[in-house]
JSON list of C-alpha atoms in Angstrom, two decimals:
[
{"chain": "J", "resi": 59, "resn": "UNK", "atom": "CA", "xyz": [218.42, 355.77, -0.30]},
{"chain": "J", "resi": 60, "resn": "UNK", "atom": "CA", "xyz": [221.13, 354.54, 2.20]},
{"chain": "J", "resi": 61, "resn": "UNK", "atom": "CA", "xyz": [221.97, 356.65, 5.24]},
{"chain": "J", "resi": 62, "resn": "UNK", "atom": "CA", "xyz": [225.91, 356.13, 6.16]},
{"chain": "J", "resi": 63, "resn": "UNK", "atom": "CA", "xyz": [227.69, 357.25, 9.19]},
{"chain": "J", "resi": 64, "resn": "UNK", "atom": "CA", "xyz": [231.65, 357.52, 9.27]},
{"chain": "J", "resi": 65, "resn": "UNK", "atom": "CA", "xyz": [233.63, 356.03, 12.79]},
{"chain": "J", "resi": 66, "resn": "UNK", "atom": "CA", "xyz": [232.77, 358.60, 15.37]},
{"chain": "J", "resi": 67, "resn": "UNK", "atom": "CA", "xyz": [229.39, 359.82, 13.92]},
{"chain": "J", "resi": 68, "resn": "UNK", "atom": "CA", "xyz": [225.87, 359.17, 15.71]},
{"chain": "J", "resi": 69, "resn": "UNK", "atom": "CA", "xyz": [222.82, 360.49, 14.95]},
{"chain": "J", "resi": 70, "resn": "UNK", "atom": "CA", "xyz": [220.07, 360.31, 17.04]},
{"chain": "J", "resi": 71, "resn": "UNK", "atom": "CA", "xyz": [216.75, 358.41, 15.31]},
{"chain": "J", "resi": 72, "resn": "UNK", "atom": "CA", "xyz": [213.02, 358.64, 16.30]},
{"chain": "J", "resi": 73, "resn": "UNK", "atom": "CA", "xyz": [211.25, 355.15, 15.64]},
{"chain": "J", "resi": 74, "resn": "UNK", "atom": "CA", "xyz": [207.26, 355.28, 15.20]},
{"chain": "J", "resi": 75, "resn": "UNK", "atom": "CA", "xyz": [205.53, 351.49, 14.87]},
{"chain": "J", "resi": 76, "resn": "UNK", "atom": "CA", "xyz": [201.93, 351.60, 13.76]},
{"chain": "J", "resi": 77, "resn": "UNK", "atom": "CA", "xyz": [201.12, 347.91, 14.48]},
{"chain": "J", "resi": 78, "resn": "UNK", "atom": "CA", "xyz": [198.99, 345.66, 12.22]},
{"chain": "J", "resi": 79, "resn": "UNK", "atom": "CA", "xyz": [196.17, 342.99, 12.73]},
{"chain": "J", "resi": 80, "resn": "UNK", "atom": "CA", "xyz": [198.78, 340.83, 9.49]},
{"chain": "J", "resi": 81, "resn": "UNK", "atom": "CA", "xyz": [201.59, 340.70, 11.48]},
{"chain": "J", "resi": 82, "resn": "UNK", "atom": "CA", "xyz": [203.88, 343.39, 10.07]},
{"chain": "J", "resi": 83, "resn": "UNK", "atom": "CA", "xyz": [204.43, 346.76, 11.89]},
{"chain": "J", "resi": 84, "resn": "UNK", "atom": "CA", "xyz": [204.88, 349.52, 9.70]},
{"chain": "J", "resi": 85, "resn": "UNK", "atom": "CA", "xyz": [207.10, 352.51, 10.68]},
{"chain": "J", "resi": 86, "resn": "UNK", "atom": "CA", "xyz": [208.87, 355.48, 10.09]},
{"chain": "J", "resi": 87, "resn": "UNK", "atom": "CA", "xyz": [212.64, 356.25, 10.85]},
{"chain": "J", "resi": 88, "resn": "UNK", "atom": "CA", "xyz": [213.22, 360.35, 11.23]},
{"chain": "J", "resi": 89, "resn": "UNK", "atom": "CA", "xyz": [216.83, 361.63, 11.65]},
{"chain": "J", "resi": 90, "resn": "UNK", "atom": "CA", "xyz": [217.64, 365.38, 11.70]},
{"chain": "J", "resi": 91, "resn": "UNK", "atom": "CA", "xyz": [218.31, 365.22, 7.47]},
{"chain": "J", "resi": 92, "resn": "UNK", "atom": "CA", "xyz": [216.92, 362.27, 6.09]},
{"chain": "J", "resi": 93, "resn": "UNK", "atom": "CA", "xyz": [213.48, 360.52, 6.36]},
{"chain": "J", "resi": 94, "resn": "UNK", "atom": "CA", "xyz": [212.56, 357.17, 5.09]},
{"chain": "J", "resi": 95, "resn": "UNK", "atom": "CA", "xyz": [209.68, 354.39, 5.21]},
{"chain": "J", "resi": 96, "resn": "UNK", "atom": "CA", "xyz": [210.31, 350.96, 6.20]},
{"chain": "J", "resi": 97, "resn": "UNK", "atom": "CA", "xyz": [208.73, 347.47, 6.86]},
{"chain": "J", "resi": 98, "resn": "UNK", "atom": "CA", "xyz": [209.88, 345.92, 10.01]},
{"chain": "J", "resi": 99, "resn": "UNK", "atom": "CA", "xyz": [208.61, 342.32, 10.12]},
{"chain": "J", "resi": 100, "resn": "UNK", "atom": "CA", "xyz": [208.09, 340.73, 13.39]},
{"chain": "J", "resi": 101, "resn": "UNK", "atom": "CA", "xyz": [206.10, 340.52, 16.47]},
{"chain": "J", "resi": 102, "resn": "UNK", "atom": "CA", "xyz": [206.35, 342.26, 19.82]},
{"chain": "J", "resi": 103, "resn": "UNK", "atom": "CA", "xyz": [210.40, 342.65, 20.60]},
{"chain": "J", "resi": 104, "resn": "UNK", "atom": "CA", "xyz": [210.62, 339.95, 17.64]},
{"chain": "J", "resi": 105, "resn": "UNK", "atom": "CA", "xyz": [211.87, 341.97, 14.77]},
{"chain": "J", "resi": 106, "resn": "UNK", "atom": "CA", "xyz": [212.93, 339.96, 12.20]},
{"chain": "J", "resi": 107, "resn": "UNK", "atom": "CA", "xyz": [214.23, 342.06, 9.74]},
{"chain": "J", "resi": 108, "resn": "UNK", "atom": "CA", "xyz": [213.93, 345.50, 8.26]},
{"chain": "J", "resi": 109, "resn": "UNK", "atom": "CA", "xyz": [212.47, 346.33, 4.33]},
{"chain": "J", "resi": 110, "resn": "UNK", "atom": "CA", "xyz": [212.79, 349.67, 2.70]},
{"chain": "J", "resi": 111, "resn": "UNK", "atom": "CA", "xyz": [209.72, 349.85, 1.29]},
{"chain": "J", "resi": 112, "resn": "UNK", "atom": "CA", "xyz": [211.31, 350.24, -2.27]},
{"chain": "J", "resi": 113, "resn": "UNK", "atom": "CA", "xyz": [211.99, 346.13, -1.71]},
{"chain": "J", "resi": 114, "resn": "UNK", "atom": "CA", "xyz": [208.17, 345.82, -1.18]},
{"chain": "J", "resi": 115, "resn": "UNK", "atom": "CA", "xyz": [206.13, 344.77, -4.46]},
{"chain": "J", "resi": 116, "resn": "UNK", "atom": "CA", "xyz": [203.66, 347.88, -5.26]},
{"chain": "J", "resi": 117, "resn": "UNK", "atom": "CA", "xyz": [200.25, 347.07, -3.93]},
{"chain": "J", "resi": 118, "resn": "UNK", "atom": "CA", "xyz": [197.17, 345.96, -6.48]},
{"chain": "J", "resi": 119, "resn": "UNK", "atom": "CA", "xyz": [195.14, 348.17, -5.31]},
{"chain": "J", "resi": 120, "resn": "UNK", "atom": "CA", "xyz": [193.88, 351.88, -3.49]},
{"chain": "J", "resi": 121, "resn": "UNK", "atom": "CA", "xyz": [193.16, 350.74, 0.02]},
{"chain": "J", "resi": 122, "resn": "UNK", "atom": "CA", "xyz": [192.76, 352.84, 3.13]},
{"chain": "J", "resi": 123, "resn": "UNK", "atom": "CA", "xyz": [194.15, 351.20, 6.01]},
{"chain": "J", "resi": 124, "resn": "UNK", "atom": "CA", "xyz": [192.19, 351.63, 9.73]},
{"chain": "J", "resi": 125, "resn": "UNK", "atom": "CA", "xyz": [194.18, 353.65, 11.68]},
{"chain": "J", "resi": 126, "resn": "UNK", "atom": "CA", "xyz": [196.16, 353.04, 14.49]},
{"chain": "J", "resi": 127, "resn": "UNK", "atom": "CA", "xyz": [195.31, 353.43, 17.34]},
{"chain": "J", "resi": 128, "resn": "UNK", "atom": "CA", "xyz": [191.57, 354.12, 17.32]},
{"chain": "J", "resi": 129, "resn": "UNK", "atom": "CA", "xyz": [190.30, 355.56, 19.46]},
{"chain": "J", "resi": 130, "resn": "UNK", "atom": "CA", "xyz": [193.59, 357.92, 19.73]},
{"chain": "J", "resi": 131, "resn": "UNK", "atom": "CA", "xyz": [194.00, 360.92, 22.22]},
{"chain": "J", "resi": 132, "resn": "UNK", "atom": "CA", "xyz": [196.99, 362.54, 20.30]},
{"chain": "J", "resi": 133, "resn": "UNK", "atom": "CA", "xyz": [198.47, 361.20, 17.50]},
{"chain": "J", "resi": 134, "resn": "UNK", "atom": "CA", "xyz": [197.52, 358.41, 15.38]},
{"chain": "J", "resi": 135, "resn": "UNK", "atom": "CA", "xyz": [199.52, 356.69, 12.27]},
{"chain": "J", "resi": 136, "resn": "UNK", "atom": "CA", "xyz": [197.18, 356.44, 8.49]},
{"chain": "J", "resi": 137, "resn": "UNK", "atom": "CA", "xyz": [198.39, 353.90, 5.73]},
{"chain": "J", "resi": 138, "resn": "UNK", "atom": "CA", "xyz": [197.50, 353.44, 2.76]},
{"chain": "J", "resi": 139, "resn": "UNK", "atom": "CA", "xyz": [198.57, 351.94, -0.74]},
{"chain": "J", "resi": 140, "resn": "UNK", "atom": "CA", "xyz": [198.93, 353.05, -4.16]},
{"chain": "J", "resi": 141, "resn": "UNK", "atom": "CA", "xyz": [199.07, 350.71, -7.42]},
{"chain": "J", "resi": 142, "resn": "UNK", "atom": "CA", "xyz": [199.98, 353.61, -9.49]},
{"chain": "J", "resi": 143, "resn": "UNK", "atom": "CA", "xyz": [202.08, 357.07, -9.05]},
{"chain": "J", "resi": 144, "resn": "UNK", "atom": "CA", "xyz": [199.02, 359.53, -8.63]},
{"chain": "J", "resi": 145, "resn": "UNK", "atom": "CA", "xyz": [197.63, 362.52, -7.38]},
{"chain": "J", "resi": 146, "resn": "UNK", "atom": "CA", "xyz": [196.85, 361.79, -3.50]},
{"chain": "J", "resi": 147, "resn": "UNK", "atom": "CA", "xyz": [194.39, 364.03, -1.32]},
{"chain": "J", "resi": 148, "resn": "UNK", "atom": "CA", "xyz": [194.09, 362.41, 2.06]},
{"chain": "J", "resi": 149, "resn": "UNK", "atom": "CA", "xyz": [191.51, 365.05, 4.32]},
{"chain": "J", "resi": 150, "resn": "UNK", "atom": "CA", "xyz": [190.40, 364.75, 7.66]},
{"chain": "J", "resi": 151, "resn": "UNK", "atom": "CA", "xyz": [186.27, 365.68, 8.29]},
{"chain": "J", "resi": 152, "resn": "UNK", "atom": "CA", "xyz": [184.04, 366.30, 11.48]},
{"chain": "J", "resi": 153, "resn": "UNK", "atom": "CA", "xyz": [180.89, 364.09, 11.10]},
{"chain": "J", "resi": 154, "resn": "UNK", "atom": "CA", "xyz": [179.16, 367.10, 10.10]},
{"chain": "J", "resi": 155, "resn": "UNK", "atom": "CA", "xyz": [181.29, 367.15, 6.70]},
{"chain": "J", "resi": 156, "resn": "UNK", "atom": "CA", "xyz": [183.44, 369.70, 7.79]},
{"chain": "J", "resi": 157, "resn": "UNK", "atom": "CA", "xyz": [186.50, 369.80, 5.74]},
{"chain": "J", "resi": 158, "resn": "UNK", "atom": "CA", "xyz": [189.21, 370.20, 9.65]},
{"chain": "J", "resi": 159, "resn": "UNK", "atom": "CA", "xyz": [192.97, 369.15, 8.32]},
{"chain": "J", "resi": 160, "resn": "UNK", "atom": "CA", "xyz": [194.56, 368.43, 4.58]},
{"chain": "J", "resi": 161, "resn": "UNK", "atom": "CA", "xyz": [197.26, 365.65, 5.01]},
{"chain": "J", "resi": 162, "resn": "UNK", "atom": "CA", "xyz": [198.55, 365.26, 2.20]},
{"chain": "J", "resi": 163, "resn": "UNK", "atom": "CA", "xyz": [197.70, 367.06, -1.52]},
{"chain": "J", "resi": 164, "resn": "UNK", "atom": "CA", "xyz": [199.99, 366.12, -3.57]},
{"chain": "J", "resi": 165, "resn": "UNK", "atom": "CA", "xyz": [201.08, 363.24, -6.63]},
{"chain": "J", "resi": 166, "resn": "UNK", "atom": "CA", "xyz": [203.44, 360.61, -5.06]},
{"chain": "J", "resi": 167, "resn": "UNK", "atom": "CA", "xyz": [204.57, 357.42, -6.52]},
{"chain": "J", "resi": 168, "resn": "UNK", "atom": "CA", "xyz": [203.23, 353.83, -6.10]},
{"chain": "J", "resi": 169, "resn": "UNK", "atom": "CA", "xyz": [203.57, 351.91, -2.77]},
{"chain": "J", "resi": 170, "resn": "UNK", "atom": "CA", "xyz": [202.39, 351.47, 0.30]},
{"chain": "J", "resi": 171, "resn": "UNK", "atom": "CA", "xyz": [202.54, 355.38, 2.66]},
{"chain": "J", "resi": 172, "resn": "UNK", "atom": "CA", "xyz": [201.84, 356.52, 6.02]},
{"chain": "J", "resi": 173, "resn": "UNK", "atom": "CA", "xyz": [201.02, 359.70, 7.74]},
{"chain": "J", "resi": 174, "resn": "UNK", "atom": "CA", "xyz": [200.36, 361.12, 11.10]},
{"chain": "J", "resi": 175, "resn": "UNK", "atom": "CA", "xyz": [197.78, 363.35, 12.27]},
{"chain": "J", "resi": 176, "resn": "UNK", "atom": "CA", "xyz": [198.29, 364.74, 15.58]},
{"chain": "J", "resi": 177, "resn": "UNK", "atom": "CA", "xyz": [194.56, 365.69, 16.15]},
{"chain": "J", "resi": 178, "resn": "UNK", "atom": "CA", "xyz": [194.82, 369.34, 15.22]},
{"chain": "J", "resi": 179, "resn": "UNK", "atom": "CA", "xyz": [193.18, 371.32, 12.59]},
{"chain": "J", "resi": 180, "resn": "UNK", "atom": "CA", "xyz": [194.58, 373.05, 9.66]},
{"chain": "J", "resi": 181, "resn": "UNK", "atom": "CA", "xyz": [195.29, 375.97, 12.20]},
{"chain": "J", "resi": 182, "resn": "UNK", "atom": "CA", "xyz": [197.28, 374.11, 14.96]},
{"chain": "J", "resi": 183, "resn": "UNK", "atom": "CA", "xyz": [194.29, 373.99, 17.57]},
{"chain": "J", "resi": 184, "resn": "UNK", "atom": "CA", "xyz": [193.57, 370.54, 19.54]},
{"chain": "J", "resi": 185, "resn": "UNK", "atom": "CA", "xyz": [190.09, 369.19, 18.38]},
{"chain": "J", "resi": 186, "resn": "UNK", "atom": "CA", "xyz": [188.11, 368.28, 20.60]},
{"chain": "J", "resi": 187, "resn": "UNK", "atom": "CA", "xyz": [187.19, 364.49, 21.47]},
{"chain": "J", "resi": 188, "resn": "UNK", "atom": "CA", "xyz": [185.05, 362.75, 19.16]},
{"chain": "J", "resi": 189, "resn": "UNK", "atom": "CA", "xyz": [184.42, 361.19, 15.87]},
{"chain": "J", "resi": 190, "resn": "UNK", "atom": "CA", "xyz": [186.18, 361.96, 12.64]},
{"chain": "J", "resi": 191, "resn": "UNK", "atom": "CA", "xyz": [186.41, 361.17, 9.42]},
{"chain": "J", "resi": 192, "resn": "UNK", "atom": "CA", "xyz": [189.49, 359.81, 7.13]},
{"chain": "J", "resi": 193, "resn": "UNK", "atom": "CA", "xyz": [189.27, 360.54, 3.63]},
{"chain": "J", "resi": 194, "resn": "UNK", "atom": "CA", "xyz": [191.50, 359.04, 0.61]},
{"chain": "J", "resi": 195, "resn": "UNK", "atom": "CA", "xyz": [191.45, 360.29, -2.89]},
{"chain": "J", "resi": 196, "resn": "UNK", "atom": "CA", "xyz": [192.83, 359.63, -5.86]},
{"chain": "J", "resi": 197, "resn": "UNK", "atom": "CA", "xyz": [191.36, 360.57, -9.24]},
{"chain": "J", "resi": 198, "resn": "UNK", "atom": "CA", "xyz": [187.90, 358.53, -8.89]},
{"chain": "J", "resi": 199, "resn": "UNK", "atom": "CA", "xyz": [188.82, 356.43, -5.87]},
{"chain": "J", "resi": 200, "resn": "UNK", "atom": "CA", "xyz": [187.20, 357.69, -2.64]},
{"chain": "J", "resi": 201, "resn": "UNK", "atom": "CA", "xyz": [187.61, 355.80, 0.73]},
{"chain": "J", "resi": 202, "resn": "UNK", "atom": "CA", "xyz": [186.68, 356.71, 4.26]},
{"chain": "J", "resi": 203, "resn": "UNK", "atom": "CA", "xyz": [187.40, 355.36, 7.42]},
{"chain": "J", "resi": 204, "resn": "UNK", "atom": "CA", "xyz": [185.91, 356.42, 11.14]},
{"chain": "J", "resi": 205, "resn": "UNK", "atom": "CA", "xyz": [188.40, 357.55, 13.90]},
{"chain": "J", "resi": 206, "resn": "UNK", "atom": "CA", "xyz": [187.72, 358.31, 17.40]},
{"chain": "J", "resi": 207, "resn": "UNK", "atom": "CA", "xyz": [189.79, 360.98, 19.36]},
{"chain": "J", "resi": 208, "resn": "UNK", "atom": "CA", "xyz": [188.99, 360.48, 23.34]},
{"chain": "J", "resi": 209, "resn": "UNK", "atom": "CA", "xyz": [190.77, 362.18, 25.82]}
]
C-alpha cells in the first residue's frame, strides 16, 4: 500500500539491497510502522526506478535464489518466488542435518519474497563459522542451497 507523509513529517527509512547476477537489486524499505518489498532496477548508484513488487508479474515457478552475500559473516538476504499463494517453510540446517533457525512457517501469497537471517539460531546465539544449509518448502517442492558464514 502507499506510505504518505503530510508537510512537516519525516520518517526515517532503513534501505537493504541484496544485489543480483540479472541486473536488478532487490530490497526492503523498513519505517517504524510500515514495511514493504520493492524492485529497484538499476546498477551501482544507477537506480532507475522503483517497483512495488505487487507491479511485478507472479513468477512461473518455486525457485530458491543463492543468497547474498555468500560467504556472509552476519547477515545475509534469501529470495525466493512463489507461482501460487501457499504454505512456505523456509529452515536453516548445519551440514549434519541439524534443524538451527525456522524463517519463515507460514502461507503467504504469490510473488517473489525475501528474508534475512542474521546467523543466529532459533535461540539468539551467533553460530559459529561454517557451512549451512538453506531449505525451501512448499507442499512437495523442496530446494536447498549452501551458505558459508566466515568470520
Amino acid at each position: 500500500g502507499a506510505y504518505a507523509l503530510t508537510n512537516g513529517q519525516s520518517v526515517v527509512v532503513t534501505v537493504r539491497f541484496v544485489p543480483t547476477v540479472d541486473g536488478t537489486h532487490l530490497c526492503t524499505i523498513d519505517t517504524d510502522t510500515e514495511c514493504a518489498d520493492v524492485a529497484c532496477t538499476g546498477v551501482g548508484d544507477d537506480v532507475s526506478g522503483i517497483v512495488d513488487d505487487k507491479e511485478k508479474p507472479t513468477p512461473a515457478t518455486f525457485r530458491l535464489i543463492q543468497n547474498s552475500p555468500n560467504p556472509f559473516s552476519a547477515v545475509t538476504g534469501i529470495r525466493y518466488e512463489l507461482p501460487v499463494d501457499c504454505h512456505v517453510r523456509l529452515e536453516i540446517y548445519s551440514v549434519l542435518g541439524k534443524r538451527v533457525a525456522t524463517l519463515v512457517d507460514e502461507h503467504q501469497a504469490a510473488g517473489y519474497k525475501i528474508a534475512q537471517w542474521d546467523s543466529r539460531n532459533g535461540d539468539g546465539s551467533r553460530l559459529a563459522a561454517g557451512i549451512y544449509l538453506c531449505r525451501l518448502q512448499s507442499g512437495s517442492y523442496v530446494e536447498i542451497k549452501k551458505m558459508v558464514i566466515h568470520k
